[in-house]
PDB file of C-alpha atoms in Angstrom:
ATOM      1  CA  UNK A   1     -58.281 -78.274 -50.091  1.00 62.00           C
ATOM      2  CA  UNK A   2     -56.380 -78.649 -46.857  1.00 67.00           C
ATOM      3  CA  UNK A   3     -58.392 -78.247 -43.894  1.00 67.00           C
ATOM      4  CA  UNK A   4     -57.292 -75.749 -41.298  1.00 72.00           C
ATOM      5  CA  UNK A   5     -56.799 -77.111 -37.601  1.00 68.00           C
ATOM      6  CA  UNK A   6     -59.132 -76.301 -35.146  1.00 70.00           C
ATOM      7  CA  UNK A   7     -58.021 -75.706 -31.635  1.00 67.00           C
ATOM      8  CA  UNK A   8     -58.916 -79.078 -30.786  1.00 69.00           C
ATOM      9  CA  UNK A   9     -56.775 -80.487 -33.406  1.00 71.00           C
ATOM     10  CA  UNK A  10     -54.052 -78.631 -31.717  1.00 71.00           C
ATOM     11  CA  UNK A  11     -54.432 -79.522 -28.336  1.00 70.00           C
ATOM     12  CA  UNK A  12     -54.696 -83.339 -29.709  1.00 71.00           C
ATOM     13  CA  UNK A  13     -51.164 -82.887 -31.604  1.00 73.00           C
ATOM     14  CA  UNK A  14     -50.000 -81.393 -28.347  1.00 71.00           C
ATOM     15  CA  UNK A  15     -51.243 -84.191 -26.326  1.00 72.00           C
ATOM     16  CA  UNK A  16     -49.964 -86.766 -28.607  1.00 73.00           C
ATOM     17  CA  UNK A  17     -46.137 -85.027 -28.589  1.00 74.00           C
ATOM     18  CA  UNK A  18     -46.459 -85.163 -24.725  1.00 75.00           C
ATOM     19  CA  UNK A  19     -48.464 -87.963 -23.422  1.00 84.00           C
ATOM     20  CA  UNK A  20     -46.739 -91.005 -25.867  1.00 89.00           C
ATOM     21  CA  UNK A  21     -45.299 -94.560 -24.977  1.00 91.00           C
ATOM     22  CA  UNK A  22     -42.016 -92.661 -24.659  1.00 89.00           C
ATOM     23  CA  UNK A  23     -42.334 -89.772 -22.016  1.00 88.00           C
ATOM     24  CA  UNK A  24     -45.087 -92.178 -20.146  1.00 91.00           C
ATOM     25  CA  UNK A  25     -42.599 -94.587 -19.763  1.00 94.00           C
ATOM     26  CA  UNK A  26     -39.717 -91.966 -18.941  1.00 90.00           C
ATOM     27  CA  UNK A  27     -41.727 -90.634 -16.164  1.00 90.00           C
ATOM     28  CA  UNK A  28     -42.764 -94.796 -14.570  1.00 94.00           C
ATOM     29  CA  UNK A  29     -38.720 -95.915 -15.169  1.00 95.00           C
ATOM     30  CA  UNK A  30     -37.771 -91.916 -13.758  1.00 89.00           C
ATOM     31  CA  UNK A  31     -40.088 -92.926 -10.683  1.00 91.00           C
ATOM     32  CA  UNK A  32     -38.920 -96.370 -10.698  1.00 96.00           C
ATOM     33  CA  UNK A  33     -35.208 -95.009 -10.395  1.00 93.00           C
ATOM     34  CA  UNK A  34     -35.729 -92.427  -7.954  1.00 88.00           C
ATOM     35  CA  UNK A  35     -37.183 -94.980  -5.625  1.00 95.00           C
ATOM     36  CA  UNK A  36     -33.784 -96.625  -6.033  1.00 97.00           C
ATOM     37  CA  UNK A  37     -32.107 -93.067  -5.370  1.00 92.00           C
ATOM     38  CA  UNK A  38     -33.822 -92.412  -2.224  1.00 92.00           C
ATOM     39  CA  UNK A  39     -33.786 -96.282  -0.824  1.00 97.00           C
ATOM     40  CA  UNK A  40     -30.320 -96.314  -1.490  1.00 97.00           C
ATOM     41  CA  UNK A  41     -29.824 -92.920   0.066  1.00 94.00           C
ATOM     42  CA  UNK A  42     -32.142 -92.868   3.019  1.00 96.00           C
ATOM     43  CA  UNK A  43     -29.974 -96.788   4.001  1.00 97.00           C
ATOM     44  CA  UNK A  44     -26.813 -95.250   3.868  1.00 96.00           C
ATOM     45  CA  UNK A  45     -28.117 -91.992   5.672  1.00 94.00           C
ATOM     46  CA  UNK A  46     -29.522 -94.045   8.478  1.00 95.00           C
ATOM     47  CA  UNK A  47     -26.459 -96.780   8.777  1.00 96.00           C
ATOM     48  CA  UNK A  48     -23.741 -93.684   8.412  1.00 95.00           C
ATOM     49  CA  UNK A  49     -25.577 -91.745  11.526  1.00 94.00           C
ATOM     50  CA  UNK A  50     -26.375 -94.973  13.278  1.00 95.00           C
ATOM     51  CA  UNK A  51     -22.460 -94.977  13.241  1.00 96.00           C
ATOM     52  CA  UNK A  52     -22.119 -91.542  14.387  1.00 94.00           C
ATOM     53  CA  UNK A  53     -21.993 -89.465  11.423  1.00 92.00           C
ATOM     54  CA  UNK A  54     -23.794 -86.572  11.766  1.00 88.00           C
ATOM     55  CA  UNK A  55     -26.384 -85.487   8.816  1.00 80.00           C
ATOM     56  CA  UNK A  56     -24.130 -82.914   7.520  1.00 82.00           C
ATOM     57  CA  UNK A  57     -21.125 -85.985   7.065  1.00 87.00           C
ATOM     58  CA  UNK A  58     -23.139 -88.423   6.099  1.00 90.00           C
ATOM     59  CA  UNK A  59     -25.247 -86.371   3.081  1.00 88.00           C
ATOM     60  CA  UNK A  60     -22.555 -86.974   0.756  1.00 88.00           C
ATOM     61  CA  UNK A  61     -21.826 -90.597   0.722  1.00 93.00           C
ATOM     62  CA  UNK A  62     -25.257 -91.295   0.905  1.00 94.00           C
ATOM     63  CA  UNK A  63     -26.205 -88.946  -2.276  1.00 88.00           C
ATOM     64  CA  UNK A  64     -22.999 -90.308  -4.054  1.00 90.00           C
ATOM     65  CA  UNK A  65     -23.509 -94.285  -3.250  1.00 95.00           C
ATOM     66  CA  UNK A  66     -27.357 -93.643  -3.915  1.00 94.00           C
ATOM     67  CA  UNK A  67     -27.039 -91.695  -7.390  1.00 86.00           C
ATOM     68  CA  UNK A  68     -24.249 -94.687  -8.505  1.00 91.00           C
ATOM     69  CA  UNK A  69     -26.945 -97.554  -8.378  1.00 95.00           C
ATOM     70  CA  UNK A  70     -29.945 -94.938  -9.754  1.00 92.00           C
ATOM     71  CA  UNK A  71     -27.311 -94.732 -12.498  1.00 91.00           C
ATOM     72  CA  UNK A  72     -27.026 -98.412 -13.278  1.00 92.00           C
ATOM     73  CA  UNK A  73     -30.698 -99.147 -12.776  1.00 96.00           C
ATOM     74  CA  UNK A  74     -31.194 -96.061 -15.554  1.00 94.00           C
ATOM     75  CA  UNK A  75     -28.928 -96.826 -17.873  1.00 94.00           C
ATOM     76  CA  UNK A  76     -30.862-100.292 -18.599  1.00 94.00           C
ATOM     77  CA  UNK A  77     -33.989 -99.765 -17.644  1.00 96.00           C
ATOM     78  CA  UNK A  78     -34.416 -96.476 -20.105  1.00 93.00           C
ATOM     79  CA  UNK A  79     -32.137 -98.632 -23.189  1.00 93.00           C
ATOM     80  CA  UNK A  80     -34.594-101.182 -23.114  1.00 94.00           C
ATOM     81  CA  UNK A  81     -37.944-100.177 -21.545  1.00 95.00           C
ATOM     82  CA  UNK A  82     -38.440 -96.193 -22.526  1.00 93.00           C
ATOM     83  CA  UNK A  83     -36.185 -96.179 -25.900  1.00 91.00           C
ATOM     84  CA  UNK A  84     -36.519 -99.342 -26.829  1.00 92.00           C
ATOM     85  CA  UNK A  85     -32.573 -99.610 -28.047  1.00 91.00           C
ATOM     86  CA  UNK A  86     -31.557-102.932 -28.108  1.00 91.00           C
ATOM     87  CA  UNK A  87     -28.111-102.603 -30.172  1.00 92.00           C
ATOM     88  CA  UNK A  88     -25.725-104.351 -27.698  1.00 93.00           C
ATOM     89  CA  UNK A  89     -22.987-104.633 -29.983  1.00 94.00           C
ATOM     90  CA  UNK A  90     -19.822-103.417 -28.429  1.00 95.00           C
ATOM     91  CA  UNK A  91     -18.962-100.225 -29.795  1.00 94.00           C
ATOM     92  CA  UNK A  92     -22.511 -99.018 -29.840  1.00 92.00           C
ATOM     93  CA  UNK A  93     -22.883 -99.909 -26.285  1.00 92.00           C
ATOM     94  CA  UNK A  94     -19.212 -98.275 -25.539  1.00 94.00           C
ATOM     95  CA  UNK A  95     -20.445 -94.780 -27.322  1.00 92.00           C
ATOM     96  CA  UNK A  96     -24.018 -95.017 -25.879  1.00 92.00           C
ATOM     97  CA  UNK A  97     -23.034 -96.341 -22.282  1.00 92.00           C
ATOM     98  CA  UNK A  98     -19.881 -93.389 -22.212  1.00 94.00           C
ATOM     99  CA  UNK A  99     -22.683 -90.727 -23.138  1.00 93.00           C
ATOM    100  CA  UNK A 100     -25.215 -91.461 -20.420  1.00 93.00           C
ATOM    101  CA  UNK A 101     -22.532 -92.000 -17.867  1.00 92.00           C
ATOM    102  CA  UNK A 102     -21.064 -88.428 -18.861  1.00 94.00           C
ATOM    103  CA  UNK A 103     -24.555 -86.284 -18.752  1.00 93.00           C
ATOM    104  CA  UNK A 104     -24.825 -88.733 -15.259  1.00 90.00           C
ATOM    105  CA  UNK A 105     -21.595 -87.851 -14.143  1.00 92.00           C
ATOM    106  CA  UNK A 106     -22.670 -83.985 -14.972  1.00 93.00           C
ATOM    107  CA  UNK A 107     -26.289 -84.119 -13.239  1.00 90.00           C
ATOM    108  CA  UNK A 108     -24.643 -86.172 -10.373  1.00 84.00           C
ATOM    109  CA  UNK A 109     -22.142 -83.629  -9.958  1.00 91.00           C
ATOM    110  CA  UNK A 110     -24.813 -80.575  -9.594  1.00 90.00           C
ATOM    111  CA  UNK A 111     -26.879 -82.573  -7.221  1.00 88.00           C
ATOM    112  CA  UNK A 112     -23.685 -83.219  -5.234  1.00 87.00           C
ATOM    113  CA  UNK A 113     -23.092 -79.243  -4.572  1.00 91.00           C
ATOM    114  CA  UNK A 114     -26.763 -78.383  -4.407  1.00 91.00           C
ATOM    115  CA  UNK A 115     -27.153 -81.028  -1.581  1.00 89.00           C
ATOM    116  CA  UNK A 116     -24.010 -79.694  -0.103  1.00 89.00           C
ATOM    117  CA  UNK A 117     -24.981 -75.993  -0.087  1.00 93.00           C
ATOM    118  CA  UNK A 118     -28.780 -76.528   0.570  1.00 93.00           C
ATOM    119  CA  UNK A 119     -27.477 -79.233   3.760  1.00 89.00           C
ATOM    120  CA  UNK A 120     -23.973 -78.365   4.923  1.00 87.00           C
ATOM    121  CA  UNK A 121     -23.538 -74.726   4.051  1.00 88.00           C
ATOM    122  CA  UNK A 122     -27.479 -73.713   4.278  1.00 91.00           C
ATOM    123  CA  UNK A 123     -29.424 -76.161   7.099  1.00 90.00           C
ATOM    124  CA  UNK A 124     -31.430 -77.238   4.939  1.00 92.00           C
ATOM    125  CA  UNK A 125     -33.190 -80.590   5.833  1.00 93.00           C
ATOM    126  CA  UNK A 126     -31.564 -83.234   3.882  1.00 88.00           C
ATOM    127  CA  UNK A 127     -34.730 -85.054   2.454  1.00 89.00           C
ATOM    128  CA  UNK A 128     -36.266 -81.829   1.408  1.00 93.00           C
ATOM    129  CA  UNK A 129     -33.277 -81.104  -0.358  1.00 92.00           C
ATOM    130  CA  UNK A 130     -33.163 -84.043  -2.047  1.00 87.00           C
ATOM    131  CA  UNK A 131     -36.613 -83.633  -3.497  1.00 90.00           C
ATOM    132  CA  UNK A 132     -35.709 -80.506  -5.196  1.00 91.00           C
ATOM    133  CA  UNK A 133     -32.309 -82.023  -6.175  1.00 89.00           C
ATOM    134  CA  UNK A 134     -34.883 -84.906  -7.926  1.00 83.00           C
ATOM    135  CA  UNK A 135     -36.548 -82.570  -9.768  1.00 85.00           C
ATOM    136  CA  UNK A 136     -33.521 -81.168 -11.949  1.00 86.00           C
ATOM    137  CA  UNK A 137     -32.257 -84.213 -12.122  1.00 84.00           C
ATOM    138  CA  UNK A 138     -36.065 -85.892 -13.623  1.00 82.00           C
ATOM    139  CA  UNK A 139     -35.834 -82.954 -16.564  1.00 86.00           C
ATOM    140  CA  UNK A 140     -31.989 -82.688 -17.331  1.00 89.00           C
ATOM    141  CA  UNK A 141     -31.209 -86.310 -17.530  1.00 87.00           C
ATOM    142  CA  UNK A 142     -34.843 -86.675 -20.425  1.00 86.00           C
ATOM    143  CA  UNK A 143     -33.643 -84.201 -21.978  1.00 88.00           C
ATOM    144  CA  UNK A 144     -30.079 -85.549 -22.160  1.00 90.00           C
ATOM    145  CA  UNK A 145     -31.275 -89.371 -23.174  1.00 89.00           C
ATOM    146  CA  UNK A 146     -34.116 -88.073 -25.887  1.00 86.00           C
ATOM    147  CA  UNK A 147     -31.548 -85.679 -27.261  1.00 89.00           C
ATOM    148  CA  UNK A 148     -28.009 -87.030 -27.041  1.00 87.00           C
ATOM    149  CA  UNK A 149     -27.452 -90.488 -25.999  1.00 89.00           C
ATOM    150  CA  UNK A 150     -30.503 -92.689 -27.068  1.00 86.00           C
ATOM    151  CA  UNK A 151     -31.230 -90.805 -30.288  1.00 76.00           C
ATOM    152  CA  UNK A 152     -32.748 -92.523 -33.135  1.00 69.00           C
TER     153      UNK A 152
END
């Protein structure tokens, strides 16, 4: 006779579908790539109104030079270290390396215009924007790797 679960049992298989190697690792290589983001950004920020730029003109080269090396740094950090995919064969890597580029590309994009609307259009203070931006960004692009492009 099968034993029913207790509520115990169910928070456990909860736990264990949320707190694994996978999503633990997601969330160190997410931080480890936002650090990357926001170095990256916060450089060319400061160099670009060093020069002159004002925050409003220099928000989007900084968000677009910062999000291309958080991109790179991604891509192999979360093939080998959170999915543990280590097919490098060409075509795989083609497919696989087109995929997270494209849901990227598409995250990337909605940042861009939220940073623009939130900075430019609304005030907004450009590092506070950017945390939000990081936030959508965290959840879309999991969601997009578990489901689409690292898939076992």
């Amino acid at each position: 006779m099968k034993r029913r679960k207790t509520g115990d049992d169910r928070v456990k298989t909860v736990f264990g579908k949320i707190l694994n190697y996978e999503t633990i690792s997601y969330v160190i290589v997410g931080f480890l790539t936002t650090a990357v983001d926001y170095i990256v950004f916060a450089a060319v920020n400061e160099l670009m109104k060093r020069a002159g730029a004002g925050a409003a003109d220099a928000v989007l080269p900084a968000t677009m030079l910062s999000w291309l090396a958080a991109v790179a740094f991604a891509y192999i950090a979360n093939k080998i270290a959170v999915f543990k995919n280590y097919d490098f064969t060409p075509p795989h890597l083609v497919r696989e390396a087109a995929g997270f580029l494209g849901a990227r590309l598409l995250s990337g994009i909605i940042v861009l215009v939220f940073m623009w609307v939130t900075v430019k259009a609304a005030g907004m203070n450009e590092y506070i924007a950017k945390l939000f931006s990081t936030v959508f960004n965290l959840i879309f692009n999991y969601a997009a790797s578990k489901l689409f492009i690292f898939k076992k």
